[in-house]
PDB file of C-alpha atoms in Angstrom:
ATOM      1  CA  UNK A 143       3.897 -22.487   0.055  1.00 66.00           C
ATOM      2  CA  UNK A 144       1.436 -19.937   0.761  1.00 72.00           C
ATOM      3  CA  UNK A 145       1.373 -16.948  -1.586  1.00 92.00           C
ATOM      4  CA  UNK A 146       0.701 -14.000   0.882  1.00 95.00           C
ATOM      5  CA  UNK A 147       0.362 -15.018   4.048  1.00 95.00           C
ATOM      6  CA  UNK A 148      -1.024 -13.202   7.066  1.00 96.00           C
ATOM      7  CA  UNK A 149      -0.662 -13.857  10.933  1.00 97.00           C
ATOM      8  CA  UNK A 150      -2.369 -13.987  13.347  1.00 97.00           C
ATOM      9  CA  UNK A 151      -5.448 -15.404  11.844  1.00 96.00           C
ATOM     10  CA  UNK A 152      -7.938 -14.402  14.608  1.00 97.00           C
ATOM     11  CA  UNK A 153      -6.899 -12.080  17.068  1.00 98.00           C
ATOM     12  CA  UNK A 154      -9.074 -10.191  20.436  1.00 98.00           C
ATOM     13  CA  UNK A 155      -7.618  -7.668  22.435  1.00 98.00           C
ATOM     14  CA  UNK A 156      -9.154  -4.867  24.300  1.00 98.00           C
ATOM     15  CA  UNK A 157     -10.052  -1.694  23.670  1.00 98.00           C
ATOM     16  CA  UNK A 158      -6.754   0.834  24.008  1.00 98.00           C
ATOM     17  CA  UNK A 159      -4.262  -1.869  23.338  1.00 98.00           C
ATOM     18  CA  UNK A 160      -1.842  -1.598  20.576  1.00 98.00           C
ATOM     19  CA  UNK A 161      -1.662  -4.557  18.056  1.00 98.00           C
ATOM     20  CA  UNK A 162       0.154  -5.766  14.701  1.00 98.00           C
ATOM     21  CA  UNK A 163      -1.202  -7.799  12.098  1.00 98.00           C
ATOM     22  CA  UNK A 164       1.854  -9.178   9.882  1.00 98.00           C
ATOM     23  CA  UNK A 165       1.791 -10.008   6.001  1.00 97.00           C
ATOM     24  CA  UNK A 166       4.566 -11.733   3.730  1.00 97.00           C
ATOM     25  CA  UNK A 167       4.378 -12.538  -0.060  1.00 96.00           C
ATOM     26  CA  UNK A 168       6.499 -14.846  -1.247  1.00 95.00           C
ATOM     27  CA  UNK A 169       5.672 -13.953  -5.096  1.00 93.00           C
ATOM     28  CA  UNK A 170       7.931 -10.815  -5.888  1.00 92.00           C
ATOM     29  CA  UNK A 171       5.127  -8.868  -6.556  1.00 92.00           C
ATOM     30  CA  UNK A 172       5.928  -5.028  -6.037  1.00 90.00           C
ATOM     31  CA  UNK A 173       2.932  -3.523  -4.663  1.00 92.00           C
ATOM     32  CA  UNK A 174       0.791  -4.987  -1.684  1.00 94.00           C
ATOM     33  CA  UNK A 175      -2.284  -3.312  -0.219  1.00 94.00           C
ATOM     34  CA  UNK A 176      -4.307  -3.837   2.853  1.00 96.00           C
ATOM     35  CA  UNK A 177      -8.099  -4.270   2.536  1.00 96.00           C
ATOM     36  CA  UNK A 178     -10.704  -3.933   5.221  1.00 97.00           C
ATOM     37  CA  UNK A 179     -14.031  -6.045   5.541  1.00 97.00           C
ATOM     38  CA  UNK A 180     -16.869  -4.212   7.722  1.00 94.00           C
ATOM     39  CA  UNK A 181     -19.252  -6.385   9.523  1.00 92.00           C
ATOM     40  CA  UNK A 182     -21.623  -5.769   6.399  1.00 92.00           C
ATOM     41  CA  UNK A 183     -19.113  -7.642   4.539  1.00 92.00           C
ATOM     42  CA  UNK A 184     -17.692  -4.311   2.676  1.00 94.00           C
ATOM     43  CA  UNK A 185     -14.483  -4.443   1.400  1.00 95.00           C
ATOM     44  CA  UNK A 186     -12.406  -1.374   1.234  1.00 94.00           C
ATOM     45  CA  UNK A 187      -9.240  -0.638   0.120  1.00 93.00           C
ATOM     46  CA  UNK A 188      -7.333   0.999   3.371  1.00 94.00           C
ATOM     47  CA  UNK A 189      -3.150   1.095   1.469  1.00 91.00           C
ATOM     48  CA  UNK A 190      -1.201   0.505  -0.835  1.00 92.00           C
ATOM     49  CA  UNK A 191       2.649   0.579  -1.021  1.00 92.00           C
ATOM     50  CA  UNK A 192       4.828  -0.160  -3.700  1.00 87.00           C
ATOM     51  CA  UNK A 193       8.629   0.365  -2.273  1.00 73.00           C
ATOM     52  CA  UNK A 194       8.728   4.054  -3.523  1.00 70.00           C
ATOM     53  CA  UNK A 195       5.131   4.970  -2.756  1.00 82.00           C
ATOM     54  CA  UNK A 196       2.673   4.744   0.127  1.00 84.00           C
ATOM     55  CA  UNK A 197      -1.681   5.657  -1.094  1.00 82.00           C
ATOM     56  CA  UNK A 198      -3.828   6.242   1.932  1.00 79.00           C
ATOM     57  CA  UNK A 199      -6.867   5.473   1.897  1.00 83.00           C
ATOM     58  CA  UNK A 200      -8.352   9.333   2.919  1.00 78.00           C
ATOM     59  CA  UNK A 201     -11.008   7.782   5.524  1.00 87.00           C
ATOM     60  CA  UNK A 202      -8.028   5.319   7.304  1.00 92.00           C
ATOM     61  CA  UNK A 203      -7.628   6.922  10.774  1.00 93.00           C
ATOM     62  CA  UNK A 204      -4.047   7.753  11.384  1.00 92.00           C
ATOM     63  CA  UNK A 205      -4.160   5.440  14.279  1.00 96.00           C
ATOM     64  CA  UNK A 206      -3.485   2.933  11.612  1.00 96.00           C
ATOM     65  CA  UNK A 207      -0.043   2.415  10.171  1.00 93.00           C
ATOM     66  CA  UNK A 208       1.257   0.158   7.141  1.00 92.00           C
ATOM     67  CA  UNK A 209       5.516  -0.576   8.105  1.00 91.00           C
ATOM     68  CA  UNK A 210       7.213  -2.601   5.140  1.00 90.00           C
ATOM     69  CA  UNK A 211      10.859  -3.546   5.896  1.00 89.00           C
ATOM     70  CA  UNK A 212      11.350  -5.134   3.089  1.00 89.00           C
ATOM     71  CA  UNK A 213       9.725  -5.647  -0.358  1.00 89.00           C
ATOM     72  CA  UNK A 214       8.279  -8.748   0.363  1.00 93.00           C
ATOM     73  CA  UNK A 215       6.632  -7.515   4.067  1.00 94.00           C
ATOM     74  CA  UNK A 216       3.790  -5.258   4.652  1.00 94.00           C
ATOM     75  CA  UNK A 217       2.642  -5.233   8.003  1.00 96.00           C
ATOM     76  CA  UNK A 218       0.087  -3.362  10.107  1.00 97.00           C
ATOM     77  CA  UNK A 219       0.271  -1.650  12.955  1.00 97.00           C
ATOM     78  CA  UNK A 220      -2.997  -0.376  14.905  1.00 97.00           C
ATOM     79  CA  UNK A 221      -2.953   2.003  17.884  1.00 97.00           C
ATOM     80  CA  UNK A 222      -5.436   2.766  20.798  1.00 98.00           C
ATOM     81  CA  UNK A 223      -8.113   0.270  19.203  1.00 98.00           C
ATOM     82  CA  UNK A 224     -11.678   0.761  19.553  1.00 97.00           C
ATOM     83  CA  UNK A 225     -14.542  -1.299  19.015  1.00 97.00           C
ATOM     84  CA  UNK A 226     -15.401   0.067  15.572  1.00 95.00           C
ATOM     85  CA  UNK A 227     -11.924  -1.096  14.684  1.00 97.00           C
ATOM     86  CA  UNK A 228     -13.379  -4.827  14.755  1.00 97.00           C
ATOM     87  CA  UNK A 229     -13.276  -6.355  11.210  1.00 97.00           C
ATOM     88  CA  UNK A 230     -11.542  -8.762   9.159  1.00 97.00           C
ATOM     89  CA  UNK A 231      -7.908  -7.253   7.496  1.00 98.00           C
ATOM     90  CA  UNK A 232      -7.088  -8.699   4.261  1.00 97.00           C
ATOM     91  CA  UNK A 233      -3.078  -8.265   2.749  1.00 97.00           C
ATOM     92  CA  UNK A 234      -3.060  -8.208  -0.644  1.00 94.00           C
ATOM     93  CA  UNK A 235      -0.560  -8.107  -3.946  1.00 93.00           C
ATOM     94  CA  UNK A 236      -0.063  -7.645  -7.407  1.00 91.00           C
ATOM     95  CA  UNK A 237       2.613  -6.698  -9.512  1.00 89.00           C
ATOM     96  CA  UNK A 238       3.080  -3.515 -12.099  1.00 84.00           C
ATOM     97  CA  UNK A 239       2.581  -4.327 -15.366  1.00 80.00           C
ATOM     98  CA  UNK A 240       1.116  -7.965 -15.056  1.00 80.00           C
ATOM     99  CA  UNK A 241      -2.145  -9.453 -14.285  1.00 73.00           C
ATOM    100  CA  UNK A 242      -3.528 -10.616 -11.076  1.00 81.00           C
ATOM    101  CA  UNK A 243      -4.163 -10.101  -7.402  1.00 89.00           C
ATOM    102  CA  UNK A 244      -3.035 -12.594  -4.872  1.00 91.00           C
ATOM    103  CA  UNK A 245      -5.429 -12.242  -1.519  1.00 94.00           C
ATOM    104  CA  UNK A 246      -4.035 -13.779   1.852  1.00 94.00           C
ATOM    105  CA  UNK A 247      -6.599 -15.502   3.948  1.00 94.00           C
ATOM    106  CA  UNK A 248      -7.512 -12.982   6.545  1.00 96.00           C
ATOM    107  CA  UNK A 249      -7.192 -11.981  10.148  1.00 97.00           C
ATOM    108  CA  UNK A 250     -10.278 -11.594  12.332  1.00 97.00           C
ATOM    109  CA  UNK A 251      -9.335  -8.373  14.773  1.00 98.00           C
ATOM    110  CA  UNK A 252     -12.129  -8.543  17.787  1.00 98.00           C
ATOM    111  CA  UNK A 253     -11.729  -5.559  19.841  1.00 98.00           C
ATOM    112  CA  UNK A 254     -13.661  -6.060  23.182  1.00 97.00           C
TER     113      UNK A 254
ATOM    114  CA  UNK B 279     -13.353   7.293  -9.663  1.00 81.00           C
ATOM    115  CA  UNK B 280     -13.936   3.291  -9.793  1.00 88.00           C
ATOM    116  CA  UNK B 281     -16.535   1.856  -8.842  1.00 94.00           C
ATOM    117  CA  UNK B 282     -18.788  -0.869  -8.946  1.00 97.00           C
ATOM    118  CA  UNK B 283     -22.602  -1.778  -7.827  1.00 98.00           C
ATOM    119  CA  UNK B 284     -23.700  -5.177  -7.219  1.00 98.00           C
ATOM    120  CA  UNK B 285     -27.754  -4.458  -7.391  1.00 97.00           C
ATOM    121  CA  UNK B 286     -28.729  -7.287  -5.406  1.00 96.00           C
ATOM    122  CA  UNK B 287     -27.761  -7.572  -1.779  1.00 96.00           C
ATOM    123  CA  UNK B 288     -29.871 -11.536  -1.693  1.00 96.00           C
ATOM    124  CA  UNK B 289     -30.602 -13.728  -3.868  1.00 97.00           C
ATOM    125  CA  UNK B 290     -32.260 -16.916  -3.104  1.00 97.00           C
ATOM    126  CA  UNK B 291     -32.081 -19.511  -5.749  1.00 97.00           C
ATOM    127  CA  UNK B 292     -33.605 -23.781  -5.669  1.00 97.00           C
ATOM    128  CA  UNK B 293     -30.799 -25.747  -5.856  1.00 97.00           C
ATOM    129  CA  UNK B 294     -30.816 -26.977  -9.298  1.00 97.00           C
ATOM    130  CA  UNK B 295     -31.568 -23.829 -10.791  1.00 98.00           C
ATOM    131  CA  UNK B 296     -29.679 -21.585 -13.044  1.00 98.00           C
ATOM    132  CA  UNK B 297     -28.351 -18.304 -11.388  1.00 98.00           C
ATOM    133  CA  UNK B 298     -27.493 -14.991 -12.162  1.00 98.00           C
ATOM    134  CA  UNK B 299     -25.648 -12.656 -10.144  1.00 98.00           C
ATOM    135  CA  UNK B 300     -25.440  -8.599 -11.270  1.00 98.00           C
ATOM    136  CA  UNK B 301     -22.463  -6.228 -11.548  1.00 98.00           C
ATOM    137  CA  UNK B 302     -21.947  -3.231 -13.277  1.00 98.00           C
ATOM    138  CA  UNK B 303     -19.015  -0.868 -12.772  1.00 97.00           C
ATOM    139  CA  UNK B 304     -17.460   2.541 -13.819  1.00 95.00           C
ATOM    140  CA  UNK B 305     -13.711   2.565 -14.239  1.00 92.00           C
ATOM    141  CA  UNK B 306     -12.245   5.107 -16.562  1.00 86.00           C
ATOM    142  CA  UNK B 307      -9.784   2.568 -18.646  1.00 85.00           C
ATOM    143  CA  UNK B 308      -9.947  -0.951 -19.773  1.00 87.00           C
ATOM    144  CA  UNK B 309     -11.408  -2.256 -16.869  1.00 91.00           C
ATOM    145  CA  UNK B 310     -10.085  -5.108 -14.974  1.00 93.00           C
ATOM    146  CA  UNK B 311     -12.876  -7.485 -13.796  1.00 96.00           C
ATOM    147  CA  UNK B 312     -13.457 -10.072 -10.965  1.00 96.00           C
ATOM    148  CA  UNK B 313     -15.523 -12.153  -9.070  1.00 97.00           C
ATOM    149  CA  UNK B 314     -14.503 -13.488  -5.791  1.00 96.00           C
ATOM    150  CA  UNK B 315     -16.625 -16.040  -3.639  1.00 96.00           C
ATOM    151  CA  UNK B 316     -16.502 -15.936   0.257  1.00 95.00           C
ATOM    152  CA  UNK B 317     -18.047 -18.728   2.233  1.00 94.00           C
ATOM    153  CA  UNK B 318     -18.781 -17.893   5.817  1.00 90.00           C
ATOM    154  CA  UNK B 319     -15.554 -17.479   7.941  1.00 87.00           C
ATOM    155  CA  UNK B 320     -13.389 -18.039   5.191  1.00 89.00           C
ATOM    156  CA  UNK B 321     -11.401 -16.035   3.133  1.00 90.00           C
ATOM    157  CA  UNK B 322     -11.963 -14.624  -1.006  1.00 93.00           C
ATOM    158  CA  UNK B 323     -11.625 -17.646  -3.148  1.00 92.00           C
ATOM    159  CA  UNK B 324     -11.252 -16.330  -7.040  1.00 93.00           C
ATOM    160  CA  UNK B 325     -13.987 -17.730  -9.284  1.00 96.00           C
ATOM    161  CA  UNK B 326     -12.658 -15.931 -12.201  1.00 95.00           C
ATOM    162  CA  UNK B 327     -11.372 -12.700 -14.241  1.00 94.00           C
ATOM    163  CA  UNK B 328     -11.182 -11.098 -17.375  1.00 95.00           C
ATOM    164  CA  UNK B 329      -9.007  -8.251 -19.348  1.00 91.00           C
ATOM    165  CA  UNK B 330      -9.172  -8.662 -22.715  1.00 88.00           C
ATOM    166  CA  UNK B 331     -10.492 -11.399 -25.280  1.00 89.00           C
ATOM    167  CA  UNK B 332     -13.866 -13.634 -25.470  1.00 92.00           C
ATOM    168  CA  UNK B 333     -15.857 -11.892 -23.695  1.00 94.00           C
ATOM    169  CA  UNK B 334     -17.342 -14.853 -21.878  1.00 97.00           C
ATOM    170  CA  UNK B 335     -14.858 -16.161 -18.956  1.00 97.00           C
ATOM    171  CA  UNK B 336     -14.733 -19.745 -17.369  1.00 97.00           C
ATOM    172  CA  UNK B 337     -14.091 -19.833 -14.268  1.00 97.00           C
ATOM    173  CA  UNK B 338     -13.926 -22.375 -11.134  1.00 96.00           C
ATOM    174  CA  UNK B 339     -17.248 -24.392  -9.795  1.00 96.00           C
ATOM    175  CA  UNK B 340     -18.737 -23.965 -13.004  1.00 97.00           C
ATOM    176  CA  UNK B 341     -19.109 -20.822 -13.090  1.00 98.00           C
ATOM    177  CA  UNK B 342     -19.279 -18.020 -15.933  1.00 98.00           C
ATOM    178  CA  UNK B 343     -19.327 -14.124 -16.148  1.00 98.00           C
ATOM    179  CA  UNK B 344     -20.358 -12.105 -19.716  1.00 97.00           C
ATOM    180  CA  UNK B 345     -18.451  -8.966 -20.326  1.00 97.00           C
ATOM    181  CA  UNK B 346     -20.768  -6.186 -21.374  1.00 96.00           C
ATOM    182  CA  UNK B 347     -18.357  -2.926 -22.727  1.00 94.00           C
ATOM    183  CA  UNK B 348     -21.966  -1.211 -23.888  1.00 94.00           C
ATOM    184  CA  UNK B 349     -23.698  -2.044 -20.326  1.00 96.00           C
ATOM    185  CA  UNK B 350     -20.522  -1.691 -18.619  1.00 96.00           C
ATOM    186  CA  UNK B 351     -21.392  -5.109 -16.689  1.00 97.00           C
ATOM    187  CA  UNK B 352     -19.921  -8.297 -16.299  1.00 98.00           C
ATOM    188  CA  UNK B 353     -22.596 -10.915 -14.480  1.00 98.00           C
ATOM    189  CA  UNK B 354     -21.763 -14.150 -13.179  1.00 98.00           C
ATOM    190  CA  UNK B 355     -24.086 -17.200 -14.122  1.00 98.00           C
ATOM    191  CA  UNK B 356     -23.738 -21.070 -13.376  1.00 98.00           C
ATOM    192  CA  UNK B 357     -26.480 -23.240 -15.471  1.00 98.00           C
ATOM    193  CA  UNK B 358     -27.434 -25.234 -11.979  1.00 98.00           C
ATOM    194  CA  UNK B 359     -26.279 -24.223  -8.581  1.00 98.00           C
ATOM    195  CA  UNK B 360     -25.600 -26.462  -5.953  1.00 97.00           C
ATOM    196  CA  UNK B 361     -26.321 -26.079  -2.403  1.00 96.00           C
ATOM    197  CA  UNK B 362     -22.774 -25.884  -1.447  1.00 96.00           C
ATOM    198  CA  UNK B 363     -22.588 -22.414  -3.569  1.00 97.00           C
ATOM    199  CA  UNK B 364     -24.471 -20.435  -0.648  1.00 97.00           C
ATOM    200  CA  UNK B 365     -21.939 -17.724   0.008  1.00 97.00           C
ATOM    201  CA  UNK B 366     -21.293 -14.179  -0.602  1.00 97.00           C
ATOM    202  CA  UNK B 367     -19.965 -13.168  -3.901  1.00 98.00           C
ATOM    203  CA  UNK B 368     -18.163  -9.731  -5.128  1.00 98.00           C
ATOM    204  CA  UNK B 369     -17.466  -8.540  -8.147  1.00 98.00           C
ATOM    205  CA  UNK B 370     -14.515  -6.297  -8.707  1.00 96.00           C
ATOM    206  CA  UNK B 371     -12.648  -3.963 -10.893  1.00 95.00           C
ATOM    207  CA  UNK B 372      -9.081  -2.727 -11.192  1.00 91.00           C
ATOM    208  CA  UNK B 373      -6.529  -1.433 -13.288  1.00 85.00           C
ATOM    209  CA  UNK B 374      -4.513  -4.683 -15.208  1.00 81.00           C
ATOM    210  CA  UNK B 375      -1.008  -5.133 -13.063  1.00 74.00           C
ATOM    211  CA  UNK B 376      -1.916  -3.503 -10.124  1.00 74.00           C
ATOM    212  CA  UNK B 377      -1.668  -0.148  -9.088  1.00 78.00           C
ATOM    213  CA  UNK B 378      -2.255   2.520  -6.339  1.00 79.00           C
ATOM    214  CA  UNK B 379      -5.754   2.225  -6.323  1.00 83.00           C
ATOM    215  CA  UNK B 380      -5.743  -1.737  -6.276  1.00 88.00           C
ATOM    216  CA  UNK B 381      -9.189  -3.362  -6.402  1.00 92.00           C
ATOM    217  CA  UNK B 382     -12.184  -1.583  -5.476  1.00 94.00           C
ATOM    218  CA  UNK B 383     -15.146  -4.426  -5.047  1.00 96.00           C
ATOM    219  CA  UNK B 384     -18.847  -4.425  -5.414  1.00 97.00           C
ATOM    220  CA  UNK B 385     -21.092  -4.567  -2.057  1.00 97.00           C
ATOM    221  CA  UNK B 386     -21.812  -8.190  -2.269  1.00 97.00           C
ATOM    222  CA  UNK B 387     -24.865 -10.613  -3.187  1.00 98.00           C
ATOM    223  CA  UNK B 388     -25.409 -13.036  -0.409  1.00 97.00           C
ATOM    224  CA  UNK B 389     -26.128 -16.373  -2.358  1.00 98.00           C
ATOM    225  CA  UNK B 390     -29.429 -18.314  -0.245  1.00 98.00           C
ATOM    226  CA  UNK B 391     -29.707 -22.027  -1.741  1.00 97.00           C
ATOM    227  CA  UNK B 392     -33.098 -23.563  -1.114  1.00 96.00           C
ATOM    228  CA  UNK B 393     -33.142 -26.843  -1.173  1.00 90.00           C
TER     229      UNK B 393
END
Protein backbone atom coordinates (compact mmCIF):
# COMPACT_ATOMS: atom_id res chain seq x y z
CA UNK A 1 0.00 0.00 0.00
CA UNK A 2 1.12 3.32 -0.87
CA UNK A 3 1.40 5.82 1.99
CA UNK A 4 0.10 9.10 0.32
CA UNK A 5 -0.72 8.68 -2.89
CA UNK A 6 -1.34 11.24 -5.61
CA UNK A 7 -3.17 11.00 -9.09
CA UNK A 8 -2.73 11.79 -11.90
CA UNK A 9 0.95 11.38 -12.09
CA UNK A 10 1.61 13.54 -15.21
CA UNK A 11 -0.99 15.64 -16.39
CA UNK A 12 -1.10 18.59 -19.70
CA UNK A 13 -3.90 20.67 -20.27
CA UNK A 14 -4.16 24.04 -21.76
CA UNK A 15 -3.96 27.22 -20.69
CA UNK A 16 -7.61 28.44 -19.09
CA UNK A 17 -8.73 24.96 -18.29
CA UNK A 18 -9.67 24.00 -14.86
CA UNK A 19 -7.93 20.88 -13.33
CA UNK A 20 -7.69 18.68 -9.99
CA UNK A 21 -4.84 16.95 -8.72
CA UNK A 22 -6.12 14.31 -5.98
CA UNK A 23 -4.15 13.06 -2.77
CA UNK A 24 -5.07 10.19 -0.17
CA UNK A 25 -3.03 9.03 2.92
CA UNK A 26 -3.71 5.99 4.15
CA UNK A 27 -1.55 6.62 7.50
CA UNK A 28 -3.99 8.62 9.88
CA UNK A 29 -1.81 11.33 9.95
CA UNK A 30 -3.75 14.67 10.80
CA UNK A 31 -2.19 17.30 8.86
CA UNK A 32 -1.27 17.09 5.03
CA UNK A 33 0.28 19.92 3.03
CA UNK A 34 0.81 20.54 -0.60
CA UNK A 35 4.32 21.44 -1.84
CA UNK A 36 5.29 23.02 -5.11
CA UNK A 37 8.57 22.29 -7.19
CA UNK A 38 9.55 25.27 -9.70
CA UNK A 39 11.39 24.33 -12.76
CA UNK A 40 14.63 25.35 -10.70
CA UNK A 41 13.79 22.48 -8.61
CA UNK A 42 12.50 24.83 -5.54
CA UNK A 43 10.34 23.40 -3.25
CA UNK A 44 7.81 25.49 -1.52
CA UNK A 45 5.38 24.91 0.85
CA UNK A 46 1.88 26.16 -0.90
CA UNK A 47 -0.90 24.52 2.37
CA UNK A 48 -1.40 22.99 4.99
CA UNK A 49 -4.64 21.67 6.60
CA UNK A 50 -5.14 19.87 9.60
CA UNK A 51 -9.17 19.19 9.88
CA UNK A 52 -9.69 22.41 12.01
CA UNK A 53 -7.19 24.63 10.23
CA UNK A 54 -6.28 25.67 6.70
CA UNK A 55 -2.26 27.90 6.40
CA UNK A 56 -1.90 29.59 3.07
CA UNK A 57 0.93 29.95 1.77
CA UNK A 58 0.72 34.18 1.33
CA UNK A 59 2.27 34.02 -2.39
CA UNK A 60 -0.40 30.91 -3.52
CA UNK A 61 -2.70 32.69 -6.03
CA UNK A 62 -6.26 32.27 -5.02
CA UNK A 63 -6.81 30.54 -8.25
CA UNK A 64 -5.55 27.64 -6.29
CA UNK A 65 -7.73 25.75 -3.87
CA UNK A 66 -6.91 22.81 -1.29
CA UNK A 67 -10.79 20.75 -0.76
CA UNK A 68 -10.41 17.89 1.98
CA UNK A 69 -13.61 15.82 2.41
CA UNK A 70 -12.38 13.82 4.67
CA UNK A 71 -9.33 13.48 7.00
CA UNK A 72 -7.58 11.21 4.99
CA UNK A 73 -8.12 13.41 1.41
CA UNK A 74 -6.54 16.58 0.43
CA UNK A 75 -7.03 17.44 -2.97
CA UNK A 76 -6.27 20.35 -5.29
CA UNK A 77 -8.13 22.23 -7.31
CA UNK A 78 -6.52 24.82 -9.92
CA UNK A 79 -8.51 27.39 -11.92
CA UNK A 80 -7.86 29.35 -15.23
CA UNK A 81 -4.19 27.78 -15.47
CA UNK A 82 -1.42 29.55 -16.98
CA UNK A 83 1.83 28.59 -18.11
CA UNK A 84 3.71 29.72 -15.00
CA UNK A 85 1.42 27.29 -13.23
CA UNK A 86 3.64 24.36 -14.82
CA UNK A 87 5.52 22.46 -12.04
CA UNK A 88 5.57 19.35 -10.20
CA UNK A 89 2.78 19.25 -6.97
CA UNK A 90 3.88 17.20 -4.17
CA UNK A 91 0.99 15.99 -1.22
CA UNK A 92 2.45 15.60 1.82
CA UNK A 93 1.72 14.39 5.71
CA UNK A 94 2.69 14.20 9.10
CA UNK A 95 1.06 13.86 12.22
CA UNK A 96 0.94 16.31 15.54
CA UNK A 97 3.02 15.32 18.04
CA UNK A 98 5.12 12.51 16.26
CA UNK A 99 7.97 12.39 13.97
CA UNK A 100 8.07 12.21 10.29
CA UNK A 101 6.86 13.38 6.92
CA UNK A 102 5.45 10.99 4.43
CA UNK A 103 5.94 12.60 0.65
CA UNK A 104 3.68 11.11 -2.24
CA UNK A 105 5.43 10.69 -5.52
CA UNK A 106 4.39 13.68 -7.50
CA UNK A 107 2.27 14.95 -10.32
CA UNK A 108 3.86 16.68 -13.31
CA UNK A 109 1.12 19.64 -14.27
CA UNK A 110 2.24 20.86 -18.04
CA UNK A 111 0.19 23.75 -18.93
CA UNK A 112 0.52 24.39 -22.75
CA UNK B 1 11.07 32.46 10.12
CA UNK B 2 12.70 28.94 8.96
CA UNK B 3 14.90 28.66 6.77
CA UNK B 4 17.61 26.92 5.30
CA UNK B 5 20.63 27.57 2.65
CA UNK B 6 22.22 24.89 0.80
CA UNK B 7 25.58 26.98 -0.37
CA UNK B 8 26.31 24.95 -3.24
CA UNK B 9 23.96 24.81 -6.19
CA UNK B 10 26.80 21.90 -8.10
CA UNK B 11 28.97 19.85 -7.01
CA UNK B 12 30.91 17.58 -9.15
CA UNK B 13 32.61 14.78 -7.42
CA UNK B 14 35.03 11.37 -9.19
CA UNK B 15 33.23 8.53 -8.50
CA UNK B 16 35.08 6.96 -5.77
CA UNK B 17 35.54 9.95 -3.89
CA UNK B 18 34.30 11.07 -0.59
CA UNK B 19 31.56 13.85 -0.70
CA UNK B 20 30.27 16.52 1.19
CA UNK B 21 27.18 18.28 0.69
CA UNK B 22 26.41 21.82 2.85
CA UNK B 23 23.34 22.93 4.83
CA UNK B 24 22.85 25.30 7.36
CA UNK B 25 19.48 26.51 8.62
CA UNK B 26 17.69 28.99 11.03
CA UNK B 27 14.65 27.63 12.81
CA UNK B 28 13.73 29.16 16.09
CA UNK B 29 13.22 25.67 18.19
CA UNK B 30 14.79 22.33 18.20
CA UNK B 31 15.12 22.01 14.73
CA UNK B 32 13.92 19.14 12.78
CA UNK B 33 16.44 18.08 10.06
CA UNK B 34 16.39 16.25 6.64
CA UNK B 35 17.89 15.30 3.64
CA UNK B 36 15.93 14.12 0.75
CA UNK B 37 17.50 12.78 -2.64
CA UNK B 38 15.65 13.33 -6.03
CA UNK B 39 16.86 11.54 -9.10
CA UNK B 40 15.70 13.03 -12.34
CA UNK B 41 11.89 12.54 -12.92
CA UNK B 42 11.39 10.91 -9.82
CA UNK B 43 10.04 11.80 -6.72
CA UNK B 44 11.96 12.77 -2.87
CA UNK B 45 13.42 9.58 -1.64
CA UNK B 46 14.45 10.17 2.31
CA UNK B 47 18.16 9.56 2.92
CA UNK B 48 17.82 10.38 6.49
CA UNK B 49 16.74 12.66 9.64
CA UNK B 50 17.52 13.67 12.92
CA UNK B 51 15.76 15.29 16.24
CA UNK B 52 17.49 14.53 19.06
CA UNK B 53 20.48 12.14 20.13
CA UNK B 54 24.05 11.24 18.45
CA UNK B 55 24.52 13.79 16.59
CA UNK B 56 25.79 11.81 13.64
CA UNK B 57 22.73 10.09 11.62
CA UNK B 58 22.88 6.92 9.30
CA UNK B 59 21.00 7.01 6.76
CA UNK B 60 20.17 5.00 3.36
CA UNK B 61 22.97 4.48 0.40
CA UNK B 62 25.54 4.99 2.81
CA UNK B 63 25.05 8.03 3.58
CA UNK B 64 25.69 10.32 6.79
CA UNK B 65 24.78 13.92 8.00
CA UNK B 66 26.69 15.70 11.32
CA UNK B 67 24.48 17.85 13.41
CA UNK B 68 26.18 21.11 14.21
CA UNK B 69 23.83 23.10 17.18
CA UNK B 70 26.98 25.82 17.32
CA UNK B 71 27.12 26.12 13.29
CA UNK B 72 23.56 25.54 13.05
CA UNK B 73 24.37 22.93 10.10
CA UNK B 74 23.80 19.50 9.46
CA UNK B 75 26.00 18.26 6.15
CA UNK B 76 25.58 15.14 4.44
CA UNK B 77 28.80 13.01 3.61
CA UNK B 78 29.21 9.40 2.05
CA UNK B 79 33.07 8.10 2.32
CA UNK B 80 32.89 7.03 -1.67
CA UNK B 81 30.14 7.99 -4.00
CA UNK B 82 29.00 6.02 -6.67
CA UNK B 83 27.96 7.08 -10.00
CA UNK B 84 24.45 6.12 -9.48
CA UNK B 85 24.29 9.00 -6.60
CA UNK B 86 24.09 11.87 -9.38
CA UNK B 87 20.91 13.57 -8.30
CA UNK B 88 19.67 16.55 -6.58
CA UNK B 89 19.71 16.59 -2.88
CA UNK B 90 17.78 18.98 -0.21
CA UNK B 91 18.18 19.45 3.05
CA UNK B 92 15.29 20.41 5.24
CA UNK B 93 14.02 21.63 8.50
CA UNK B 94 10.76 21.47 10.42
CA UNK B 95 9.15 21.50 13.57
CA UNK B 96 9.13 17.53 15.17
CA UNK B 97 5.30 16.14 14.45
CA UNK B 98 4.36 18.35 11.92
CA UNK B 99 2.79 21.50 11.98
CA UNK B 100 1.37 24.53 10.03
CA UNK B 101 4.45 25.50 8.63
CA UNK B 102 5.48 21.83 7.55
CA UNK B 103 8.93 21.53 5.95
CA UNK B 104 10.61 24.36 4.48
CA UNK B 105 13.73 22.83 2.25
CA UNK B 106 17.07 24.10 1.20
CA UNK B 107 17.56 25.19 -2.66
CA UNK B 108 19.24 22.06 -3.70
CA UNK B 109 22.91 20.79 -4.66
CA UNK B 110 22.81 19.09 -7.98
CA UNK B 111 25.18 16.01 -7.40
CA UNK B 112 27.60 15.65 -11.02
CA UNK B 113 29.49 12.12 -10.77
CA UNK B 114 32.54 11.98 -13.00
CA UNK B 115 33.48 8.95 -13.83
Amino acid sequence: DTAVSQTPKYLVTQMGNDKSIKCEQNLGHDTMYWYKQDSKKFLKIMFSYNNKELIINETVPNRFSPKSPDKAHLNLHINSLELGDSAVYFCASSQTGQGGYTFGSGTRLTVV
Amino acid sequence: AQSVTQPDIHITVSEGASLELRCNYSYGATPYLFWYVQSPGQGLQLLLKYFSGDTLVQGIKGFEAEFKRSQSSFNLRKPSVHWSDAAEYFCAVGAFGGGADGLTFGKGTHLIIQP
